[in-house]
């Protein structure tokens, strides 16, 4: 979680099992569900039911002066 932007969490939407794309708003937690092999994630990206071995990866991000969001290496972010 980025302390500068409390309330925002940005995930890399790639299942940590085999790299599929989880579907938002689905699964037993109505958060993220990977239809390929049945992994369920909660709203904070934590794996709640496998086979995925890890939580969803948190992405580095920041808001830019124009109000857009930059996602990626913050050392390369425009101002």
Coordinates of N, CA, C and O in Angstrom, one line a residue:
X1 N 0.9 -1.2 0.0 CA 0.0 0.0 0.0 C 0.9 1.2 0.0 O 1.9 1.3 0.7
X2 N 0.5 2.2 -0.8 CA 1.3 3.4 -1.0 C 0.8 4.4 0.1 O -0.4 4.9 -0.1
X3 N 1.5 4.7 1.1 CA 1.1 5.6 2.2 C 0.7 7.0 1.7 O -0.2 7.6 2.3
X4 N 1.2 7.4 0.6 CA 0.9 8.7 0.0 C -0.5 8.8 -0.5 O -1.2 9.8 -0.6
X5 N -1.0 7.6 -0.9 CA -2.3 7.5 -1.5 C -3.2 6.5 -0.8 O -3.5 5.5 -1.4
X6 N -3.4 6.7 0.4 CA -4.2 5.7 1.2 C -5.6 5.5 0.6 O -6.2 6.4 0.0
X7 N -6.0 4.3 0.6 CA -7.3 3.9 0.0 C -7.1 3.3 -1.4 O -8.0 2.8 -1.9
X8 N -5.9 3.4 -2.0 CA -5.7 2.9 -3.3 C -4.7 1.7 -3.2 O -3.7 1.8 -2.5
X9 N -5.1 0.6 -3.8 CA -4.2 -0.6 -3.9 C -4.2 -1.0 -5.4 O -5.3 -1.1 -6.0
X10 N -3.1 -1.2 -6.0 CA -3.0 -1.5 -7.4 C -2.3 -2.9 -7.5 O -1.2 -3.1 -7.0
X11 N -3.0 -3.8 -8.2 CA -2.5 -5.2 -8.3 C -2.0 -5.4 -9.8 O -2.5 -4.8 -10.7
X12 N -1.1 -6.3 -9.9 CA -0.8 -6.9 -11.2 C -1.8 -8.1 -11.4 O -1.7 -9.0 -10.6
X13 N -2.7 -7.9 -12.3 CA -3.7 -8.9 -12.5 C -3.3 -10.1 -13.2 O -3.8 -10.5 -14.3
X14 N -2.4 -10.9 -12.6 CA -1.9 -12.1 -13.2 C -1.9 -13.1 -12.0 O -1.3 -12.9 -11.0
X15 N -2.6 -14.2 -12.2 CA -2.7 -15.3 -11.2 C -1.3 -15.8 -10.9 O -0.5 -16.1 -11.8
X16 N -1.0 -16.0 -9.6 CA 0.3 -16.5 -9.3 C 0.4 -18.0 -9.4 O 1.5 -18.6 -9.1
X17 N -0.6 -18.7 -9.9 CA -0.5 -20.1 -10.2 C 0.2 -20.4 -11.5 O 1.3 -20.8 -11.5
X18 N -0.5 -20.0 -12.6 CA 0.1 -20.3 -13.9 C 0.0 -19.1 -14.9 O 0.1 -19.2 -16.1
X19 N -0.3 -17.9 -14.3 CA -0.2 -16.7 -15.1 C -1.5 -16.3 -15.9 O -1.5 -15.5 -16.8
X20 N -2.6 -16.9 -15.5 CA -3.9 -16.5 -16.1 C -4.4 -15.2 -15.6 O -3.8 -14.6 -14.7
X21 N -5.5 -14.7 -16.1 CA -6.0 -13.4 -15.7 C -7.2 -13.6 -14.8 O -8.3 -14.1 -15.3
X22 N -7.2 -13.2 -13.6 CA -8.4 -13.3 -12.7 C -9.5 -12.4 -13.1 O -9.3 -11.3 -13.7
X23 N -10.7 -12.8 -12.9 CA -11.9 -12.1 -13.3 C -12.3 -11.3 -12.0 O -12.6 -11.8 -11.0
X24 N -12.5 -9.9 -12.1 CA -12.9 -9.1 -11.0 C -14.4 -9.4 -10.7 O -15.2 -9.6 -11.6
X25 N -14.8 -9.3 -9.4 CA -16.2 -9.4 -9.0 C -16.7 -10.8 -9.0 O -17.9 -11.0 -8.9
X26 N -15.8 -11.8 -9.1 CA -16.3 -13.2 -9.1 C -15.6 -14.0 -8.0 O -14.8 -13.5 -7.2
X27 N -16.0 -15.3 -7.9 CA -15.4 -16.1 -6.9 C -16.2 -16.1 -5.6 O -17.1 -15.3 -5.4
X28 N -15.8 -16.9 -4.6 CA -16.5 -16.9 -3.3 C -16.4 -15.6 -2.5 O -17.3 -15.4 -1.6
X29 N -15.4 -14.8 -2.8 CA -15.3 -13.5 -2.1 C -15.8 -12.3 -2.9 O -15.7 -11.2 -2.5
X30 N -16.3 -12.6 -4.1 CA -16.8 -11.6 -5.1 C -15.7 -10.5 -5.3 O -16.0 -9.4 -5.4
X31 N -14.5 -11.0 -5.3 CA -13.3 -10.0 -5.5 C -12.6 -10.4 -6.8 O -12.9 -9.8 -7.8
X32 N -11.7 -11.4 -6.8 CA -11.0 -11.8 -7.9 C -11.0 -13.4 -8.0 O -10.7 -14.0 -7.0
X33 N -11.3 -13.9 -9.2 CA -11.4 -15.4 -9.3 C -10.7 -15.7 -10.6 O -10.9 -15.1 -11.7
X34 N -9.8 -16.7 -10.5 CA -9.1 -17.2 -11.7 C -9.8 -18.4 -12.3 O -9.9 -19.5 -11.6
X35 N -10.5 -18.2 -13.4 CA -11.3 -19.3 -14.0 C -10.5 -20.5 -14.5 O -11.1 -21.6 -14.7
X36 N -9.3 -20.3 -14.7 CA -8.5 -21.4 -15.3 C -8.3 -22.6 -14.4 O -8.5 -23.7 -14.8
X37 N -8.0 -22.3 -13.1 CA -7.8 -23.4 -12.2 C -8.5 -23.2 -10.8 O -8.2 -24.0 -9.9
X38 N -9.3 -22.2 -10.7 CA -10.1 -22.0 -9.5 C -9.5 -21.3 -8.3 O -10.0 -21.5 -7.2
X39 N -8.5 -20.5 -8.5 CA -8.0 -19.7 -7.4 C -8.9 -18.5 -7.0 O -9.4 -17.9 -7.9
X40 N -9.1 -18.3 -5.7 CA -10.0 -17.2 -5.2 C -9.1 -16.2 -4.4 O -8.4 -16.6 -3.5
X41 N -9.2 -14.9 -4.8 CA -8.5 -13.9 -4.1 C -9.5 -13.0 -3.4 O -10.6 -12.8 -3.9
X42 N -9.1 -12.3 -2.3 CA -10.0 -11.4 -1.7 C -9.8 -10.0 -2.2 O -8.9 -9.8 -3.1
X43 N -10.4 -9.0 -1.7 CA -10.3 -7.6 -2.2 C -8.9 -7.0 -2.0 O -8.6 -6.0 -2.7
X44 N -8.2 -7.5 -1.1 CA -6.8 -7.0 -0.9 C -5.8 -7.8 -1.6 O -4.6 -7.6 -1.5
X45 N -6.2 -8.7 -2.5 CA -5.3 -9.5 -3.4 C -4.7 -10.7 -2.7 O -3.9 -11.4 -3.3
X46 N -5.2 -11.0 -1.5 CA -4.7 -12.2 -0.8 C -5.3 -13.5 -1.4 O -6.5 -13.5 -1.6
X47 N -4.5 -14.5 -1.5 CA -5.0 -15.8 -2.0 C -5.8 -16.4 -0.8 O -5.3 -16.4 0.3
X48 N -7.0 -16.8 -1.1 CA -7.9 -17.3 0.0 C -8.1 -18.8 -0.3 O -8.4 -19.5 0.7
X49 N -8.1 -19.2 -1.5 CA -8.3 -20.6 -1.9 C -7.5 -20.9 -3.1 O -7.7 -20.2 -4.1
X50 N -6.6 -21.9 -3.1 CA -5.7 -22.2 -4.1 C -6.3 -22.9 -5.3 O -7.5 -23.0 -5.4
X51 N -5.4 -23.2 -6.3 CA -4.0 -23.6 -6.1 C -3.0 -22.5 -6.2 O -1.8 -22.8 -6.0
X52 N -3.3 -21.3 -6.4 CA -2.3 -20.2 -6.5 C -1.5 -20.2 -5.2 O -2.1 -20.3 -4.1
X53 N -0.2 -20.1 -5.3 CA 0.7 -20.2 -4.1 C 0.9 -18.8 -3.4 O 1.3 -18.8 -2.2
X54 N 0.7 -17.7 -4.1 CA 1.0 -16.4 -3.5 C -0.1 -15.4 -3.8 O -1.0 -15.6 -4.6
X55 N -0.1 -14.4 -3.0 CA -1.0 -13.2 -3.2 C -0.8 -12.6 -4.5 O 0.3 -12.7 -5.1
X56 N -1.7 -11.8 -5.0 CA -1.5 -11.0 -6.2 C -0.4 -10.0 -5.9 O -0.3 -9.5 -4.8
X57 N 0.5 -9.7 -6.9 CA 1.6 -8.8 -6.8 C 1.1 -7.4 -6.7 O 0.2 -7.0 -7.5
X58 N 1.6 -6.6 -5.7 CA 1.3 -5.2 -5.7 C 2.1 -4.4 -6.6 O 3.3 -4.7 -6.7
X59 N 1.5 -3.5 -7.4 CA 2.3 -2.7 -8.4 C 2.6 -1.4 -7.8 O 1.8 -0.7 -7.1
X60 N 3.9 -0.9 -8.0 CA 4.2 0.5 -7.6 C 3.5 1.5 -8.5 O 3.3 1.3 -9.7
X61 N 3.0 2.6 -7.9 CA 2.2 3.5 -8.7 C 2.3 4.9 -8.0 O 2.7 5.0 -6.8
X62 N 1.9 5.9 -8.8 CA 1.8 7.3 -8.2 C 0.9 8.1 -9.1 O 0.7 7.8 -10.3
X63 N 0.2 9.1 -8.6 CA -0.6 9.9 -9.3 C 0.3 11.1 -9.9 O 1.1 11.6 -9.2
X64 N 0.0 11.4 -11.1 CA 0.8 12.5 -11.8 C 0.0 13.8 -11.7 O -1.2 13.8 -11.3
X65 N 0.7 14.9 -12.0 CA 0.1 16.2 -11.9 C -1.2 16.4 -12.7 O -2.1 17.1 -12.3
X66 N -1.3 15.7 -13.8 CA -2.5 15.8 -14.6 C -3.6 14.9 -14.2 O -4.7 14.9 -14.8
X67 N -3.4 14.2 -13.0 CA -4.5 13.4 -12.5 C -4.5 12.0 -12.9 O -5.2 11.1 -12.4
X68 N -3.6 11.6 -13.9 CA -3.5 10.3 -14.4 C -2.6 9.5 -13.4 O -1.9 10.0 -12.5
X69 N -2.7 8.1 -13.5 CA -1.9 7.2 -12.6 C -0.8 6.6 -13.4 O -1.0 6.1 -14.5
X70 N 0.4 6.7 -12.9 CA 1.6 6.0 -13.5 C 1.8 4.7 -12.7 O 1.8 4.7 -11.5
X71 N 1.9 3.6 -13.4 CA 2.1 2.3 -12.8 C 3.4 1.7 -13.4 O 3.6 1.6 -14.6
X72 N 4.3 1.3 -12.5 CA 5.6 0.8 -12.9 C 6.8 1.3 -12.1 O 6.6 1.8 -11.0
X73 N 8.0 1.3 -12.6 CA 9.2 1.7 -11.9 C 9.0 3.2 -11.6 O 9.1 4.0 -12.5
X74 N 8.9 3.5 -10.3 CA 8.7 4.9 -9.9 C 9.9 5.8 -10.2 O 9.8 7.0 -10.3
X75 N 11.1 5.2 -10.4 CA 12.3 6.0 -10.7 C 12.2 6.5 -12.2 O 12.9 7.5 -12.5
X76 N 11.3 6.0 -13.0 CA 11.2 6.4 -14.4 C 9.9 7.1 -14.6 O 9.6 7.5 -15.7
X77 N 9.2 7.4 -13.5 CA 7.9 8.1 -13.7 C 8.0 9.6 -14.1 O 8.9 10.2 -13.5
X78 N 7.2 10.0 -15.0 CA 7.3 11.5 -15.3 C 6.7 12.3 -14.1 O 6.0 11.7 -13.2
X79 N 7.0 13.5 -14.1 CA 6.5 14.4 -13.0 C 5.2 14.9 -13.3 O 4.6 15.0 -14.2

